Short mmCIF file of C-alpha atoms in Angstrom, two decimals:
data_model
loop_
_atom_site.label_atom_id
_atom_site.label_comp_id
_atom_site.label_asym_id
_atom_site.label_seq_id
_atom_site.Cartn_x
_atom_site.Cartn_y
_atom_site.Cartn_z
CA MET A 1 244.82 391.14 153.43
CA LYS A 2 242.95 394.40 152.88
CA PHE A 3 242.53 397.61 154.79
CA LEU A 4 239.16 398.21 156.43
CA ALA A 5 236.72 399.62 153.91
CA LEU A 6 235.66 403.23 154.14
CA HIS A 7 231.94 402.52 154.35
CA GLU A 8 229.81 399.70 155.61
CA ASN A 9 228.44 398.57 152.24
CA ALA A 10 231.70 397.27 150.75
CA ALA A 11 231.94 393.86 149.09
CA ARG A 12 233.46 391.14 151.31
CA GLY A 13 235.67 388.44 149.84
CA THR A 14 234.29 386.74 146.72
CA SER A 15 230.83 385.54 145.73
CA ASP A 16 231.70 381.94 146.59
CA PHE A 17 233.79 382.74 149.69
CA PRO A 18 232.25 385.89 151.24
CA ILE A 19 234.75 386.59 154.01
CA GLU A 20 237.43 389.27 154.23
CA LEU A 21 240.35 389.90 156.59
CA TYR A 22 241.37 393.47 157.48
CA TYR A 23 244.48 394.67 159.28
CA VAL A 24 244.39 398.03 161.06
CA ASP A 25 247.27 399.86 162.76
CA ARG A 26 248.04 403.49 163.57
CA SER A 27 249.12 404.24 159.99
CA HIS A 28 245.66 403.30 158.71
CA PRO A 29 243.42 406.29 157.90
CA ARG A 30 240.53 404.47 159.57
CA TYR A 31 242.52 403.60 162.68
CA GLU A 32 239.58 404.67 164.80
CA MET A 33 236.23 403.03 164.18
CA PRO A 34 233.32 405.42 163.58
CA PHE A 35 229.94 403.99 164.51
CA HIS A 36 228.51 401.99 161.62
CA TRP A 37 226.78 398.72 160.82
CA HIS A 38 226.60 396.19 158.02
CA LEU A 39 224.56 393.13 157.08
CA GLU A 40 227.45 390.76 157.70
CA TYR A 41 228.91 389.43 160.94
CA GLU A 42 232.23 390.79 162.10
CA MET A 43 234.94 389.38 164.35
CA MET A 44 237.69 391.41 165.96
CA LEU A 45 241.05 390.38 167.44
CA VAL A 46 243.27 392.76 169.39
CA LEU A 47 246.92 392.10 168.53
CA SER A 48 248.42 394.75 170.84
CA GLY A 49 247.35 397.66 172.99
CA SER A 50 243.68 398.04 173.86
CA PHE A 51 240.42 398.91 172.11
CA SER A 52 237.25 400.33 173.69
CA LEU A 53 234.49 398.67 171.63
CA SER A 54 230.79 399.60 171.79
CA VAL A 55 228.14 397.28 170.37
CA ASP A 56 224.51 398.44 170.48
CA GLY A 57 225.24 400.63 173.48
CA LYS A 58 227.31 398.06 175.43
CA THR A 59 230.99 398.97 175.87
CA LYS A 60 234.01 396.92 176.90
CA THR A 61 237.74 397.50 176.70
CA LEU A 62 239.50 394.69 174.83
CA HIS A 63 243.17 393.91 175.47
CA LYS A 64 245.80 391.87 173.62
CA GLY A 65 244.37 388.48 172.74
CA ASP A 66 240.74 389.45 173.45
CA THR A 67 238.15 389.01 170.73
CA ALA A 68 234.65 390.14 169.84
CA ILE A 69 231.90 389.01 167.51
CA ILE A 70 229.47 391.61 166.20
CA SER A 71 226.08 390.41 164.97
CA ALA A 72 224.73 391.44 161.59
CA GLY A 73 223.04 394.83 161.82
CA ALA A 74 224.52 395.77 165.19
CA VAL A 75 225.63 399.40 165.50
CA HIS A 76 229.27 399.32 166.59
CA GLY A 77 232.30 401.56 166.86
CA GLY A 78 235.23 402.20 169.11
CA VAL A 79 238.45 403.90 170.05
CA PRO A 80 241.88 402.23 169.93
CA ASP A 81 244.62 403.01 172.41
CA ASN A 82 248.08 402.27 170.97
CA CYS A 83 246.33 399.34 169.36
CA ILE A 84 246.84 397.01 166.39
CA TYR A 85 243.82 394.89 165.53
CA GLU A 86 242.35 392.68 162.84
CA CYS A 87 238.77 392.22 161.67
CA LEU A 88 237.04 389.40 159.82
CA VAL A 89 233.82 390.33 158.06
CA PHE A 90 231.68 387.54 156.60
CA ASP A 91 228.20 386.90 155.25
CA THR A 92 226.55 384.05 157.18
CA SER A 93 223.47 384.06 154.94
CA ARG A 94 225.61 383.16 151.93
CA PHE A 95 227.29 380.36 153.85
CA MET A 96 223.88 379.10 155.06
CA GLU A 97 222.62 378.96 151.47
CA SER A 98 225.39 376.53 150.57
CA SER A 99 225.11 374.47 153.78
CA SER A 100 223.17 371.25 154.27
CA ALA A 101 219.37 371.31 154.29
CA LEU A 102 219.43 370.26 157.96
CA LEU A 103 221.55 373.29 159.03
CA HIS A 104 219.48 375.64 156.97
CA ARG A 105 216.15 374.31 158.25
CA LYS A 106 217.13 373.96 161.91
CA TYR A 107 219.33 376.98 162.54
CA CYS A 108 218.37 379.65 160.00
CA ASP A 109 216.31 381.49 162.66
CA PHE A 110 219.37 381.68 164.91
CA PHE A 111 220.80 384.34 162.59
CA ASP A 112 217.72 386.59 162.54
CA THR A 113 217.51 389.97 164.21
CA ASP A 114 215.81 388.66 167.37
CA THR A 115 218.98 386.75 168.35
CA LEU A 116 221.65 388.75 170.16
CA ILE A 117 225.03 387.05 170.51
CA TYR A 118 227.10 388.09 173.52
CA PRO A 119 229.78 390.14 171.73
CA PHE A 120 232.88 389.97 173.96
CA PHE A 121 235.15 386.91 174.47
CA GLU A 122 238.21 387.32 176.68
CA LYS A 123 241.52 385.60 175.97
CA GLY A 124 241.55 381.92 176.84
CA THR A 125 237.83 381.19 176.59
CA HIS A 126 236.68 378.44 174.20
CA CYS A 127 235.02 380.81 171.73
CA ASN A 128 238.05 383.13 171.90
CA LYS A 129 240.35 380.30 170.89
CA LEU A 130 238.15 379.40 167.91
CA ILE A 131 238.06 383.04 166.76
CA CYS A 132 241.85 383.30 167.07
CA GLN A 133 242.21 380.14 164.99
CA MET A 134 240.05 381.65 162.26
CA PHE A 135 242.24 384.73 162.13
CA ASP A 136 245.37 382.59 161.98
CA VAL A 137 244.03 380.44 159.14
CA MET A 138 242.84 383.45 157.13
CA ASP A 139 246.15 385.26 157.71
CA LYS A 140 248.31 382.37 156.49
CA ARG A 141 246.01 381.25 153.64
CA GLN A 142 247.74 377.90 153.27
CA THR A 143 246.39 375.16 151.00
CA GLY A 144 242.93 374.17 152.16
CA TYR A 145 242.42 377.27 154.31
CA GLU A 146 238.86 377.64 153.02
CA PHE A 147 237.88 374.29 154.58
CA PHE A 148 239.46 375.24 157.90
CA THR A 149 237.83 378.69 157.89
CA VAL A 150 234.30 377.44 157.22
CA GLY A 151 234.74 374.55 159.65
CA LEU A 152 235.92 376.87 162.44
CA MET A 153 233.11 379.29 161.73
CA TRP A 154 230.42 376.62 162.16
CA GLN A 155 232.26 375.23 165.20
CA LEU A 156 232.19 378.71 166.73
CA PHE A 157 228.46 379.14 166.21
CA GLY A 158 227.90 375.63 167.52
CA GLN A 159 229.83 376.55 170.66
CA ILE A 160 227.82 379.76 171.05
CA LEU A 161 224.61 377.71 170.83
CA TYR A 162 225.95 375.08 173.26
CA ASP A 163 227.08 377.70 175.78
CA ARG A 164 223.89 379.75 175.24
CA SER A 165 226.07 382.82 174.72
CA TYR A 166 223.09 384.60 173.18
CA THR A 167 219.66 385.88 174.07
CA VAL A 168 216.40 386.17 172.18
CA THR A 169 215.13 389.72 172.52
CA ASP A 170 212.36 390.44 175.01
CA MET A 171 210.11 393.51 175.08
CA SER A 172 212.69 395.82 176.69
CA GLU A 173 215.37 394.69 174.26
CA ARG A 174 212.96 395.28 171.38
CA ARG A 175 212.58 398.85 172.57
CA ASN A 176 216.37 399.15 172.58
CA ALA A 177 216.41 397.59 169.10
CA LYS A 178 213.99 400.31 167.95
CA SER A 179 216.40 402.94 169.27
CA THR A 180 219.24 401.23 167.44
CA GLU A 181 217.28 401.26 164.19
CA GLN A 182 216.60 404.97 164.67
CA ILE A 183 220.31 405.64 165.18
CA LYS A 184 221.09 403.65 162.03
CA THR A 185 218.85 406.01 160.10
CA VAL A 186 220.74 409.05 161.42
CA LEU A 187 224.16 407.47 160.86
CA ASN A 188 223.20 406.70 157.30
CA TYR A 189 222.01 410.29 156.84
CA ILE A 190 225.34 411.60 158.18
CA ARG A 191 227.29 409.25 155.91
CA LYS A 192 225.45 410.55 152.86
CA ASN A 193 225.39 414.23 153.83
CA TYR A 194 228.47 414.89 155.98
CA ALA A 195 229.96 417.16 153.30
CA SER A 196 226.93 419.49 153.50
CA ARG A 197 226.02 422.00 156.18
CA LEU A 198 224.27 420.09 158.97
CA THR A 199 222.84 421.39 162.24
CA LEU A 200 221.49 419.65 165.33
CA ALA A 201 218.00 420.58 164.16
CA ASP A 202 218.61 418.90 160.79
CA LEU A 203 219.68 415.66 162.47
CA ALA A 204 216.78 415.67 164.96
CA ASP A 205 214.34 416.27 162.10
CA VAL A 206 215.49 413.03 160.43
CA LEU A 207 213.68 411.19 163.24
CA ASN A 208 211.01 413.83 163.90
CA LEU A 209 212.23 414.20 167.46
CA SER A 210 212.85 417.22 169.64
CA GLN A 211 216.52 418.16 169.85
CA GLU A 212 216.63 417.27 173.56
CA HIS A 213 215.08 413.82 173.05
CA PHE A 214 217.27 413.19 170.03
CA CYS A 215 220.48 414.04 171.93
CA ARG A 216 219.58 411.62 174.74
CA LEU A 217 218.79 408.85 172.26
CA PHE A 218 221.95 409.39 170.23
CA HIS A 219 224.19 409.47 173.31
CA SER A 220 222.63 406.27 174.71
CA ILE A 221 223.88 404.29 171.69
CA THR A 222 227.09 406.07 170.67
CA GLY A 223 228.29 407.70 173.88
CA LYS A 224 228.70 410.96 171.97
CA SER A 225 226.61 414.04 171.31
CA PRO A 226 225.31 414.27 167.72
CA ILE A 227 227.52 417.25 166.80
CA ASP A 228 230.56 415.69 168.44
CA TYR A 229 230.00 412.55 166.42
CA LEU A 230 229.42 414.54 163.19
CA ASN A 231 232.77 416.33 163.68
CA TYR A 232 234.43 413.03 164.54
CA TYR A 233 233.07 411.39 161.39
CA ARG A 234 234.10 414.33 159.23
CA ILE A 235 237.65 414.19 160.60
CA GLU A 236 237.84 410.46 159.84
CA CYS A 237 236.74 411.20 156.27
CA ALA A 238 239.34 413.97 156.09
CA CYS A 239 242.02 411.48 157.18
CA GLU A 240 241.02 409.26 154.28
CA LEU A 241 241.50 412.13 151.81
CA LEU A 242 244.72 413.40 153.40
CA SER A 243 246.29 409.95 153.22
CA SER A 244 245.23 409.13 149.67
CA SER A 245 245.43 412.39 147.69
CA GLN A 246 247.47 415.51 147.11
CA LYS A 247 244.51 417.79 147.85
CA SER A 248 245.27 420.94 149.79
CA ILE A 249 244.20 421.22 153.42
CA THR A 250 241.60 423.79 152.39
CA GLU A 251 240.15 421.47 149.73
CA VAL A 252 239.96 418.59 152.20
CA ALA A 253 238.27 420.76 154.82
CA TYR A 254 235.58 421.96 152.46
CA SER A 255 235.11 418.47 151.00
CA CYS A 256 234.32 417.17 154.48
CA GLY A 257 231.77 419.78 155.51
CA PHE A 258 233.99 422.38 157.22
CA ASN A 259 233.45 425.95 156.04
CA ASP A 260 236.05 427.48 158.35
CA LEU A 261 239.67 426.38 157.90
CA SER A 262 240.81 427.47 161.34
CA TYR A 263 237.91 425.54 162.95
CA PHE A 264 238.83 422.47 160.88
CA ASN A 265 242.46 422.70 162.00
CA ARG A 266 241.39 423.04 165.63
CA ILE A 267 238.96 420.10 165.53
CA PHE A 268 241.43 417.93 163.61
CA LYS A 269 244.16 418.50 166.17
CA ARG A 270 241.71 417.81 169.01
CA TYR A 271 241.02 414.33 167.63
CA LYS A 272 244.35 413.42 166.03
CA LYS A 273 246.81 415.35 168.25
CA VAL A 274 248.60 416.67 165.14
CA THR A 275 247.83 419.27 162.49
CA PRO A 276 246.23 418.20 159.18
CA GLY A 277 249.42 419.19 157.33
CA HIS A 278 251.62 417.06 159.56
CA TYR A 279 249.20 414.13 159.27
CA GLN A 280 249.13 414.33 155.47
CA LYS A 281 252.90 414.56 155.21
CA THR A 282 253.38 411.57 157.51
CA MET A 283 250.80 409.36 155.79
CA LEU A 284 251.99 410.12 152.25
CA ALA A 285 255.60 409.50 153.29
CA LYS A 286 254.65 406.04 154.62
CA LYS A 287 253.15 405.15 151.25
CA THR A 288 256.51 405.68 149.54
CA GLU A 289 258.44 403.53 152.02
#
């Protein structure tokens, strides 16, 4: 079992079994989930507490036992509340390549970008039970678990097809998809440049939009203002450094795009409810336990 990767382009599993299980609790530096996307599908299971998950602008609070499936390329993120959760990230295209010719020919289009799977499955539903079984099998990794995992994955997608728990995008959804693609461009820009000085004008210029239009667009997908999200992302990156290095608070602040230490301390405490120094001390102490 691995911790959730820092960025969305991490390798998943192995070349012949491209699926990875991640466990996330409060001690994890990426306990919160900044908005991101990846080319693989992702499943999520809430083990305790609750998690407010947003997928392409749709938000739902998941509770213990609830699950979600996030389509490839979907912009997603969320906020945990006293939550422990697990994620499975897997590459369906790789599994399709090794599947029978019938599956590949008949259902390959199901996994394209025009198909939107309903993302949320409450505890007790058929798809929820299948997802929970996948997590259980991957967690225990007993002899033959690969067969069970792949079998459950195809059974899940078969159930989604049978229940028609998906839609094929219409014109209005394509307009929303365009907005999502625009936000992906900005999120990628932030990921690459968060350590540099960035203004609202800089971010709006990425999409050649007015600042007002850009703010409305960004908020419609993420639920945050661009600058609020930028600060949020920088703090999450700071948490990664504070929990994995002996860098000073000042070094961490400047490494994450903050040029004012007092401002960094204030923003950090706003998001994490503790000072950076207290956070670093706590996280490094847990690593020695």
